Coordinates of C-alpha atoms in Angstrom, one line a residue:
Chain C
M18 CA -6.5 18.6 -0.7
L19 CA -3.9 21.4 -0.2
R20 CA -2.9 20.2 3.3
A21 CA -2.4 16.6 2.2
T22 CA -0.6 17.7 -0.9
W23 CA 1.8 19.9 1.2
L24 CA 2.4 17.1 3.7
L25 CA 3.2 14.6 1.0
F26 CA 5.3 17.2 -0.9
V27 CA 7.5 17.9 2.1
T28 CA 7.9 14.2 3.0
H29 CA 8.6 13.1 -0.5
L30 CA 11.0 15.9 -1.2
V31 CA 13.3 14.7 1.5
R32 CA 13.0 11.1 0.4
V33 CA 13.5 11.7 -3.3
A34 CA 16.6 13.7 -2.7
T35 CA 18.1 10.9 -0.7
S36 CA 17.0 8.0 -2.9
K37 CA 18.8 5.8 -5.4
R38 CA 16.9 7.5 -8.1
A39 CA 18.5 10.8 -7.1
L40 CA 21.9 9.3 -7.5
L41 CA 21.1 8.1 -11.0
C42 CA 19.7 11.5 -11.8
L43 CA 23.0 13.2 -10.7
V44 CA 25.0 10.8 -12.8
V45 CA 22.9 11.7 -15.9
A46 CA 23.1 15.4 -15.0
L47 CA 26.9 15.2 -15.1
L48 CA 26.8 14.3 -18.9
P49 CA 26.6 17.8 -20.2
V50 CA 29.4 18.9 -17.8
A51 CA 31.6 16.0 -19.1
A52 CA 30.8 17.1 -22.6
A53 CA 31.7 20.7 -21.8
L54 CA 35.1 19.5 -20.4
L55 CA 35.6 17.5 -23.6
V56 CA 34.9 20.5 -25.8
V57 CA 37.2 22.6 -23.7
L58 CA 40.0 20.1 -24.4
I59 CA 39.5 20.0 -28.1
S60 CA 38.1 23.5 -28.6
Q61 CA 38.1 25.2 -31.9
S62 CA 36.8 28.8 -32.1
E63 CA 34.7 28.1 -35.2
G64 CA 31.1 27.0 -35.5
P65 CA 28.2 27.6 -33.1
P66 CA 28.9 28.3 -29.4
P67 CA 29.3 25.0 -27.5
A68 CA 27.0 26.2 -24.8
L69 CA 24.3 26.4 -27.5
I70 CA 24.9 22.9 -29.0
I71 CA 25.6 21.0 -25.8
G72 CA 22.8 22.9 -24.1
W73 CA 20.2 22.0 -26.7
S74 CA 21.4 18.6 -28.1
L75 CA 22.5 17.0 -24.9
E76 CA 20.9 18.9 -22.0
V77 CA 17.4 19.6 -23.3
Q78 CA 17.0 16.8 -25.8
L79 CA 18.5 14.0 -23.7
V80 CA 19.3 14.9 -20.1
V81 CA 16.0 16.7 -19.3
P82 CA 13.7 13.9 -20.4
L83 CA 16.0 11.2 -18.8
I84 CA 16.2 12.8 -15.5
A85 CA 12.4 13.6 -15.5
L86 CA 11.9 9.9 -16.5
V87 CA 13.9 8.5 -13.6
A88 CA 12.3 10.9 -11.0
G89 CA 8.8 11.2 -12.5
S90 CA 8.0 7.6 -13.2
G91 CA 8.3 6.9 -9.5
V92 CA 5.8 9.5 -8.4
V93 CA 2.9 7.0 -7.9
A94 CA 4.4 3.9 -9.3
E95 CA 7.1 3.7 -6.6
E96 CA 4.4 3.6 -3.9
I97 CA 2.7 0.8 -5.7
E98 CA 6.0 -1.2 -6.3
D99 CA 7.0 -0.7 -2.7
K100 CA 3.4 -1.6 -1.6
T101 CA 3.3 1.4 0.7
I102 CA 0.4 3.0 -1.1
S103 CA -2.1 1.1 1.1
Y104 CA -1.2 3.5 4.0
L105 CA -2.2 6.5 1.9
L106 CA -5.3 5.0 0.2
V107 CA -6.9 4.4 3.6
R108 CA -6.4 8.0 4.8
P109 CA -9.1 10.6 4.5
I110 CA -7.4 12.5 1.7
P111 CA -8.2 13.0 -1.9
R112 CA -6.4 10.3 -3.8
A113 CA -5.2 13.0 -6.3
S114 CA -3.2 14.6 -3.6
I115 CA -0.9 11.6 -3.6
L116 CA 0.0 12.4 -7.2
F117 CA 0.1 16.2 -6.7
G118 CA 2.3 16.1 -3.5
R119 CA 4.7 13.6 -4.8
Y120 CA 4.8 15.2 -8.3
L121 CA 5.7 18.6 -6.8
A122 CA 8.5 17.2 -4.8
S123 CA 9.9 15.3 -7.8
A124 CA 9.5 18.4 -10.1
V125 CA 11.3 20.6 -7.6
F126 CA 14.1 18.0 -7.4
V127 CA 14.3 17.7 -11.2
C128 CA 14.4 21.4 -11.7
A129 CA 17.1 21.8 -9.1
V130 CA 19.3 19.1 -10.6
L131 CA 18.8 20.5 -14.1
L132 CA 19.6 24.1 -13.1
A133 CA 22.8 22.8 -11.4
S134 CA 23.7 20.8 -14.4
T135 CA 23.2 23.7 -16.8
W136 CA 25.0 26.0 -14.5
A137 CA 28.0 23.7 -14.1
M138 CA 28.1 23.0 -17.9
T139 CA 28.1 26.7 -18.9
T140 CA 30.5 27.6 -16.1
V141 CA 33.1 25.1 -17.4
L142 CA 32.8 26.7 -20.9
E143 CA 33.0 30.2 -19.6
L144 CA 36.0 29.5 -17.5
A145 CA 37.7 27.9 -20.4
G146 CA 36.9 31.0 -22.5
S147 CA 36.6 29.0 -25.8
G148 CA 36.6 32.1 -28.0
H149 CA 33.1 31.8 -29.3
E150 CA 30.8 34.8 -29.4
Q151 CA 30.4 35.8 -25.8
G152 CA 27.0 37.5 -26.4
L153 CA 25.4 34.4 -27.9
T154 CA 26.9 32.2 -25.2
S155 CA 25.4 34.3 -22.5
E156 CA 22.0 34.5 -24.2
A157 CA 22.0 30.7 -24.7
T158 CA 22.9 30.2 -21.1
R159 CA 20.2 32.5 -19.8
R160 CA 17.6 30.8 -22.0
L161 CA 18.8 27.3 -21.0
M162 CA 18.3 28.2 -17.3
L163 CA 14.6 28.7 -18.1
V164 CA 14.0 25.9 -20.7
A165 CA 15.7 23.0 -18.9
P166 CA 13.7 23.3 -15.7
L167 CA 10.5 24.0 -17.5
G168 CA 11.1 21.0 -19.7
G169 CA 11.9 19.0 -16.6
A170 CA 8.6 20.0 -14.9
V171 CA 6.6 19.1 -18.1
Y172 CA 8.3 15.7 -18.7
T173 CA 8.0 14.8 -14.9
A174 CA 4.3 15.4 -15.2
I175 CA 4.1 13.2 -18.3
F176 CA 6.1 10.4 -16.7
A177 CA 4.2 10.6 -13.4
T178 CA 1.0 10.1 -15.2
L179 CA 2.5 7.3 -17.2
G180 CA 3.3 5.7 -13.8
T181 CA -0.3 5.8 -12.9
L182 CA -1.3 4.0 -16.0
L183 CA 1.3 1.4 -16.6
A184 CA 3.1 -1.3 -14.5
R185 CA 6.5 -0.5 -16.0
P186 CA 6.6 3.2 -16.6
I187 CA 10.4 3.3 -17.0
L188 CA 10.4 1.0 -20.0
F189 CA 7.6 2.8 -21.8
G190 CA 9.1 6.2 -20.8
M191 CA 12.4 5.2 -22.4
G192 CA 10.6 4.2 -25.6
Y193 CA 8.7 7.5 -25.6
T194 CA 11.8 9.5 -24.9
F195 CA 13.9 8.0 -27.7
A196 CA 11.2 7.1 -30.2
I197 CA 9.1 10.2 -30.0
E198 CA 11.0 13.0 -28.2
V199 CA 14.5 12.4 -29.7
F200 CA 13.6 10.9 -33.1
V201 CA 10.5 12.7 -34.1
A202 CA 11.7 16.0 -32.7
N203 CA 14.6 15.8 -35.2
F204 CA 12.5 14.5 -38.1
P205 CA 11.7 17.1 -40.8
G206 CA 8.1 18.1 -41.2
T207 CA 5.2 19.0 -39.0
S208 CA 5.3 15.9 -36.9
Q209 CA 7.7 17.7 -34.6
R210 CA 4.7 19.6 -33.2
L211 CA 3.7 16.3 -31.5
T212 CA 6.7 16.5 -29.3
V213 CA 7.4 18.5 -26.1
Q214 CA 10.9 19.2 -27.7
Y215 CA 9.3 21.3 -30.4
Y216 CA 7.8 23.7 -27.9
L217 CA 10.9 23.8 -25.8
K218 CA 13.0 24.6 -28.9
S219 CA 10.5 27.4 -29.8
L220 CA 10.9 28.8 -26.3
F221 CA 14.7 28.4 -26.6
V222 CA 15.3 30.1 -29.8
G223 CA 11.9 31.1 -31.2
D224 CA 12.4 34.8 -30.7
A225 CA 16.2 34.8 -31.0
P226 CA 17.0 34.7 -34.7
D227 CA 20.8 34.7 -34.0
L228 CA 20.5 31.7 -31.8
A229 CA 18.2 29.9 -34.1
E230 CA 20.4 30.6 -37.1
R231 CA 23.5 29.2 -35.2
L232 CA 21.5 26.2 -34.0
D233 CA 20.2 25.4 -37.5
E234 CA 23.8 25.3 -38.7
A235 CA 24.1 22.1 -36.7
L236 CA 20.5 20.8 -36.8
I237 CA 17.6 20.5 -39.2
A238 CA 15.9 23.8 -39.5
V239 CA 12.2 23.9 -38.8
E240 CA 9.6 26.6 -38.5
L241 CA 9.0 27.4 -34.8
V242 CA 6.1 29.0 -32.9
G243 CA 6.5 32.1 -30.8
P244 CA 7.6 31.8 -27.2
S245 CA 4.2 32.7 -25.8
E246 CA 2.4 30.0 -27.8
A247 CA 5.1 27.6 -26.8
L248 CA 4.8 28.5 -23.2
R249 CA 1.0 28.2 -23.4
T250 CA 1.2 24.8 -25.1
L251 CA 3.7 23.5 -22.5
A252 CA 1.4 24.7 -19.7
W253 CA -1.5 22.8 -21.3
I254 CA 0.6 19.6 -21.6
L255 CA 1.6 19.8 -17.9
V256 CA -1.9 20.6 -16.7
G257 CA -3.4 18.0 -19.0
A258 CA -1.0 15.3 -17.9
L259 CA -1.6 16.0 -14.2
A260 CA -5.3 16.1 -14.7
L261 CA -5.3 12.7 -16.4
G262 CA -3.0 11.3 -13.7
A263 CA -5.3 12.6 -11.0
W264 CA -8.3 11.1 -12.7
V265 CA -6.6 7.7 -13.0
V266 CA -5.4 7.7 -9.4
S267 CA -8.8 8.7 -8.1
R268 CA -10.5 5.7 -9.8
R269 CA -7.8 3.2 -9.9
Q270 CA -8.0 0.0 -7.9
V271 CA -4.7 -1.0 -6.5
V272 CA -4.1 -4.7 -6.5
L273 CA -0.8 -5.4 -4.6
A274 CA 0.6 -8.9 -4.7
A275 CA 0.9 -10.4 -1.3
Chain H
M17 CA -25.6 -0.5 13.0
S18 CA -23.5 -3.4 11.6
V19 CA -19.8 -2.6 10.9
L20 CA -19.9 -4.7 7.8
A21 CA -22.7 -5.6 5.4
A22 CA -21.9 -7.5 2.3
H23 CA -24.5 -8.6 -0.2
E24 CA -23.7 -11.2 -2.9
L25 CA -20.2 -9.8 -2.9
G26 CA -17.9 -11.1 -5.5
R27 CA -14.4 -10.0 -6.6
W28 CA -12.2 -11.7 -9.1
Y29 CA -8.8 -10.9 -10.6
G30 CA -9.0 -11.9 -14.2
Q31 CA -9.9 -15.6 -14.2
V32 CA -9.0 -16.0 -10.5
V33 CA -11.8 -15.8 -8.0
G34 CA -10.9 -13.9 -4.9
L35 CA -14.3 -13.8 -3.3
S36 CA -17.6 -15.3 -4.5
D37 CA -21.2 -14.5 -3.6
L38 CA -20.5 -13.5 0.0
S39 CA -23.5 -12.2 2.0
V40 CA -22.7 -11.4 5.6
E41 CA -23.3 -8.9 8.3
V42 CA -20.9 -8.3 11.1
E43 CA -21.9 -6.6 14.3
P44 CA -19.7 -4.4 16.4
G45 CA -17.1 -6.1 18.5
L46 CA -14.1 -8.4 17.9
T47 CA -14.5 -10.7 14.9
G48 CA -12.0 -13.1 13.5
L49 CA -11.8 -13.9 9.8
I50 CA -10.2 -17.2 9.3
G51 CA -9.4 -19.5 6.5
P52 CA -6.4 -21.0 4.7
N53 CA -4.2 -19.1 2.3
G54 CA -6.2 -18.1 -0.8
A55 CA -9.5 -18.3 1.1
G56 CA -10.3 -14.6 0.2
K57 CA -9.5 -13.0 3.6
S58 CA -7.2 -10.3 2.2
T59 CA -9.6 -9.6 -0.7
L60 CA -12.4 -9.1 1.7
L61 CA -10.3 -6.8 3.9
K62 CA -9.2 -4.8 0.9
L63 CA -12.8 -4.4 -0.2
I64 CA -13.6 -3.2 3.4
A65 CA -10.6 -0.8 3.4
G66 CA -11.7 0.6 0.0
E67 CA -8.6 -0.3 -1.9
I68 CA -10.5 -2.2 -4.5
R69 CA -14.1 -2.3 -5.7
P70 CA -16.4 -5.4 -5.9
S71 CA -16.7 -7.1 -9.2
R72 CA -20.3 -7.8 -8.2
G73 CA -22.6 -7.3 -5.3
S74 CA -22.2 -4.6 -2.7
V75 CA -20.3 -3.9 0.5
R76 CA -21.0 -1.3 3.2
V77 CA -18.7 -0.5 6.0
L78 CA -20.2 1.5 8.9
G79 CA -23.0 2.1 6.5
L80 CA -20.8 3.6 3.8
D81 CA -19.4 2.5 0.4
P82 CA -15.7 2.1 1.3
F83 CA -14.0 2.8 -2.1
A84 CA -12.1 6.1 -1.8
N85 CA -14.5 7.3 0.8
K86 CA -12.9 10.0 2.9
E87 CA -15.6 10.0 5.6
L88 CA -15.2 6.3 6.1
H89 CA -11.4 6.5 6.1
R90 CA -11.6 8.9 9.0
R91 CA -13.3 6.2 11.0
I92 CA -11.3 3.1 10.2
G93 CA -7.7 1.9 10.7
F94 CA -6.1 -0.5 8.3
C95 CA -3.1 -2.8 8.9
P96 CA -2.2 -4.4 5.6
Q97 CA -0.7 -7.8 5.2
Q98 CA 2.3 -6.9 3.2
D99 CA 5.6 -6.2 5.1
A100 CA 6.1 -2.8 3.4
L101 CA 6.9 0.5 5.2
Y102 CA 8.8 3.7 4.5
D103 CA 12.1 2.3 5.6
D104 CA 14.0 5.5 5.6
M105 CA 11.7 7.1 8.2
T106 CA 11.8 6.6 11.9
G107 CA 8.8 4.9 13.5
L108 CA 7.7 8.1 15.1
A109 CA 7.9 10.2 11.8
L110 CA 6.1 7.5 9.9
V111 CA 3.2 7.1 12.3
R112 CA 3.1 10.9 12.8
L113 CA 2.8 11.5 9.0
L114 CA 0.0 9.1 8.7
V115 CA -1.9 10.5 11.6
R116 CA -1.4 14.0 10.2
L117 CA -2.9 12.8 7.0
S118 CA -5.9 11.6 9.0
G119 CA -6.5 15.3 9.8
F120 CA -4.6 15.9 13.1
C121 CA -2.3 18.9 13.7
R122 CA 1.4 18.3 14.0
R123 CA 1.4 18.5 17.9
E124 CA -1.5 16.2 18.4
A125 CA -0.3 13.8 15.7
G126 CA 3.0 13.6 17.4
E127 CA 1.4 12.8 20.8
R128 CA -0.9 10.2 19.2
A129 CA 1.9 8.6 17.3
R130 CA 4.1 8.4 20.4
D131 CA 1.2 7.0 22.4
A132 CA 0.4 4.4 19.8
L133 CA 4.0 3.3 19.4
E134 CA 4.3 2.9 23.2
R135 CA 1.1 0.9 23.3
V136 CA 2.5 -1.6 20.8
G137 CA 5.8 -1.8 22.8
L138 CA 8.0 0.4 20.5
G139 CA 8.5 3.2 23.0
E140 CA 12.2 2.6 23.1
A141 CA 12.6 2.4 19.3
L142 CA 10.4 5.2 18.0
D143 CA 13.4 7.4 16.9
R144 CA 15.1 4.5 15.0
R145 CA 14.7 4.1 11.3
V146 CA 12.1 1.6 10.4
G147 CA 14.5 -0.1 8.0
G148 CA 16.5 -1.3 11.0
Y149 CA 13.5 -2.8 12.7
S150 CA 13.0 -6.5 13.1
K151 CA 10.1 -8.2 11.4
G152 CA 8.1 -8.2 14.7
M153 CA 8.8 -4.5 15.2
R154 CA 7.7 -3.7 11.7
Q155 CA 4.5 -5.6 12.3
R156 CA 3.9 -3.5 15.4
V157 CA 4.6 -0.2 13.6
K158 CA 1.9 -1.3 11.1
L159 CA -0.5 -1.9 14.0
A160 CA 0.5 1.4 15.6
Q161 CA -0.4 3.4 12.5
S162 CA -3.7 1.7 12.3
I163 CA -4.8 2.6 15.8
A164 CA -3.1 6.0 16.3
H165 CA -5.9 8.1 15.0
G166 CA -8.5 6.4 17.2
P167 CA -10.7 4.7 14.6
E168 CA -14.1 3.1 15.3
L169 CA -13.2 0.1 13.2
L170 CA -9.9 -1.6 13.0
V171 CA -9.2 -3.8 10.0
L172 CA -6.2 -6.0 10.5
D173 CA -4.8 -8.4 7.9
E174 CA -2.7 -11.1 9.6
P175 CA -1.5 -8.7 12.4
L176 CA 0.1 -11.5 14.4
T177 CA 2.4 -12.8 11.7
G178 CA 6.1 -12.5 12.5
L179 CA 5.6 -11.7 16.2
D180 CA 7.5 -13.6 18.8
P181 CA 5.4 -15.2 21.5
I182 CA 5.8 -12.4 24.0
A183 CA 4.9 -9.7 21.4
R184 CA 2.0 -11.9 20.3
R185 CA 0.6 -12.1 23.8
D186 CA 1.0 -8.3 24.2
V187 CA -0.7 -7.6 20.9
I188 CA -3.5 -10.0 21.7
R189 CA -4.0 -8.2 25.0
L190 CA -4.0 -4.8 23.2
L191 CA -6.6 -6.0 20.8
R192 CA -8.8 -7.2 23.7
E193 CA -8.3 -3.8 25.4
L194 CA -9.3 -2.0 22.2
G195 CA -12.4 -4.1 21.9
E196 CA -13.3 -3.5 25.6
G197 CA -12.8 0.2 24.9
G198 CA -15.5 0.1 22.2
M199 CA -13.5 -0.3 19.1
S200 CA -14.6 -2.9 16.6
V201 CA -11.9 -5.1 15.4
L202 CA -11.9 -7.3 12.3
L203 CA -8.8 -9.4 12.1
S204 CA -7.7 -12.2 9.7
S205 CA -5.5 -15.1 10.3
H206 CA -4.9 -18.5 9.0
V207 CA -3.6 -19.6 12.4
L208 CA -6.7 -20.6 14.1
H209 CA -5.8 -20.5 17.7
E210 CA -4.5 -16.9 17.3
V211 CA -8.0 -15.8 16.4
Q212 CA -9.5 -17.8 19.1
S213 CA -7.3 -16.2 21.6
V214 CA -8.6 -12.8 20.6
T215 CA -12.3 -13.5 20.0
D216 CA -14.8 -16.2 20.0
S217 CA -16.7 -14.7 17.1
I218 CA -15.6 -15.8 13.7
L219 CA -16.2 -15.8 10.0
L220 CA -14.9 -18.8 8.2
L221 CA -13.9 -18.4 4.6
H222 CA -12.7 -21.0 2.1
R223 CA -12.0 -20.6 -1.6
G224 CA -13.7 -17.3 -1.7
R225 CA -16.9 -18.4 0.0
L226 CA -18.3 -18.0 3.5
L227 CA -18.4 -21.4 5.1
A228 CA -19.7 -20.4 8.5
Q229 CA -20.3 -17.5 10.9
G230 CA -20.9 -17.2 14.6
T231 CA -19.1 -18.2 17.8
V232 CA -16.9 -21.2 17.7
G233 CA -19.5 -23.1 19.6
E234 CA -22.3 -22.0 17.3
V235 CA -20.4 -22.9 14.3
R236 CA -19.7 -26.3 15.9
E237 CA -23.3 -26.7 16.6
L238 CA -24.2 -26.2 13.0
L239 CA -22.2 -29.3 12.2
S240 CA -24.8 -31.9 13.3
Q241 CA -23.5 -34.4 10.8
H242 CA -20.2 -34.4 12.6
P243 CA -20.1 -36.2 15.9
R244 CA -18.6 -34.3 18.8
R245 CA -16.0 -35.8 21.1
V246 CA -16.5 -35.4 24.9
E247 CA -13.8 -36.5 27.3
I248 CA -14.8 -37.2 30.9
D249 CA -12.6 -38.2 33.8
A250 CA -14.5 -40.0 36.5
R251 CA -13.8 -42.4 39.3
R252 CA -16.7 -44.6 38.2
A253 CA -16.3 -44.2 34.5
R254 CA -17.5 -47.6 33.6
D255 CA -20.8 -47.0 35.4
L256 CA -21.1 -43.6 33.8
A257 CA -20.6 -45.2 30.4
Q258 CA -23.5 -47.6 31.0
A259 CA -25.7 -44.6 32.0
L260 CA -24.8 -42.7 28.9
I261 CA -25.0 -45.4 26.3
G262 CA -28.8 -45.6 26.5
N263 CA -29.1 -41.9 25.4
P264 CA -30.0 -41.6 21.7
D265 CA -27.6 -38.7 21.3
V266 CA -24.7 -40.8 22.3
L267 CA -23.2 -42.6 19.3
S268 CA -20.4 -44.4 21.1
V269 CA -18.4 -44.6 24.3
A270 CA -14.9 -45.8 24.9
L271 CA -12.8 -46.1 28.1
E272 CA -9.2 -45.3 28.6
R273 CA -7.5 -46.5 31.7
A274 CA -5.8 -43.8 33.7
E275 CA -2.0 -44.2 34.3
D276 CA -2.6 -43.2 38.0
E277 CA -4.5 -46.0 39.6
G278 CA -6.5 -43.9 42.0
A279 CA -7.6 -41.4 39.4
G280 CA -10.4 -43.4 37.7
D281 CA -10.7 -43.9 34.1
R282 CA -11.3 -41.6 31.2
L283 CA -14.6 -41.9 29.2
I284 CA -14.6 -40.8 25.6
A285 CA -18.0 -40.3 24.2
R286 CA -19.0 -39.3 20.6
V287 CA -22.3 -37.4 20.7
K288 CA -24.6 -36.0 18.0
S289 CA -25.7 -32.8 19.6
A290 CA -24.0 -30.9 22.5
A291 CA -27.2 -29.0 23.2
E292 CA -29.0 -32.2 24.0
F293 CA -26.2 -34.1 25.5
F294 CA -24.8 -31.7 28.1
P295 CA -28.1 -31.2 30.0
F296 CA -28.6 -35.0 30.1
L297 CA -25.0 -35.5 31.4
T298 CA -25.6 -32.8 34.1
T299 CA -28.7 -34.6 35.3
T300 CA -27.1 -38.0 35.1
A301 CA -24.0 -36.9 37.0
A302 CA -26.0 -35.2 39.7
T303 CA -28.1 -38.3 40.4
G304 CA -25.6 -41.0 39.8
G305 CA -22.6 -40.0 41.9
F306 CA -20.0 -41.0 39.3
G307 CA -17.2 -38.9 40.7
I308 CA -16.6 -36.8 37.7
T309 CA -13.3 -34.9 38.0
S310 CA -13.1 -33.2 34.7
L311 CA -15.0 -32.7 31.5
E312 CA -13.7 -31.2 28.2
S313 CA -14.8 -31.2 24.6
P314 CA -11.6 -30.8 22.5
D315 CA -13.7 -30.3 19.4
D316 CA -14.7 -26.9 20.6
D317 CA -11.4 -25.5 19.5
L318 CA -11.2 -23.8 16.1
E319 CA -8.7 -26.4 14.7
S320 CA -11.3 -29.1 15.0
V321 CA -14.1 -26.9 13.5
F322 CA -11.8 -26.0 10.7
D323 CA -10.8 -29.6 10.0
Y324 CA -14.5 -30.5 9.8
L325 CA -15.4 -27.7 7.5
V326 CA -12.4 -27.7 5.2
P327 CA -11.7 -31.2 4.1

């Protein structure tokens, strides 16, 4: 299992980084940077630090799931769409290793892109010296560097599994992203707990009252869980998604059109 | 042990029947799977390769259940029908990866991949990207990846499609060599003479059902209701016709005049049973001195058999 996973990881990492999907991911990753540039141009030194607002509202709530969707939905589905999965299914390897190897490669790529995006966005704001509280900006940046890649890894697992279950994972993934993760996560009440965003937000500002307070100035305030519980829940979601995906891949009959 | 044993095997896709009630055993050696498009050839091969499960019945390959069976997948090579490859990889990198996934170390996988690519005639192109290959070269890469790890059983779905005549001849020769080397080969085609050029042993499928199994001649023998055509060139063809017409296996005789005056005429006989007729003809020819110069039975070729069986 480990050997096959490693081989597929290495192969897919090179391929995913040079694919059209990668190009699309990079375009999406530039959105927060563009937003930061815009803020710099029209900057006012009032209100919450831009790094906090752009970081949360654009980077984590939109860019993270979208990049994970583009890269993650192809983990297994791409092999099926390209009809190349036949070559892997007739090799003496556990079928789950196809999912694991390709998932790891996609997750590494997603995390790298998100780290670069976050770094570029915060660097633009820092260079511009927008006059907001420097301490809060630094803290938000530090936390974003953890939350964005972690969210990317979790979403990539979810969308990779979606790709093992559905013929058009991108469409369903878009629906999930906008209807559940974006809409429900901003809807008052306890339904937020059904989203990954809730736990990412808990990890982001759950133990930082200053950040939470400034974020709540711009968004609807909700009661969050502690970072350790958030981290545990996210880990369970990631493992659960991959376990379900592995189970499906191991049992799935692949019918390719001639 | 038989390489393939299917019992009442059925597979359908929703309302569409891919394969129906197929019971068959295939012994080691080269076997051709023939039938028109939609006959169920690819479905059977996918069942054999373990990509899909039967809807009913059972299939055993080398004595094992093929679905997601690692032990079996170590022992078989599969060349799928679809023209799909990792286009961004070189031929060598692609085959080497797949051989490594079969359990070989990097060095040995590289050697095997190189050797397999050279065997299929891609020695010059192994460092080029597969995306730049011609259709024939892509077909040969598919074949290379299926043989590189040295399987006991090779399952090939339309392996000769897209090859130019020279490449086709080379691949046919390679398949024969693999067969002589002890590898069992199961190959499908809807082009009948392709299969016949590789092997005489066939399975004939039509509309998801097995129509016939055996050598081309045996299959032909099963068709007693279909008269068989025998063409004989003889200097005394008219006398030979008189000698044959009394035989109860001979349904009719006809004479065609040869263009070359000295060559004698051609006698065309329609006979009920080759097994009965040919010994009779041998005896008659030996005693009658009819000057037979050639004898052929064009109905022996697969095309004729197929025409008879598939209306």
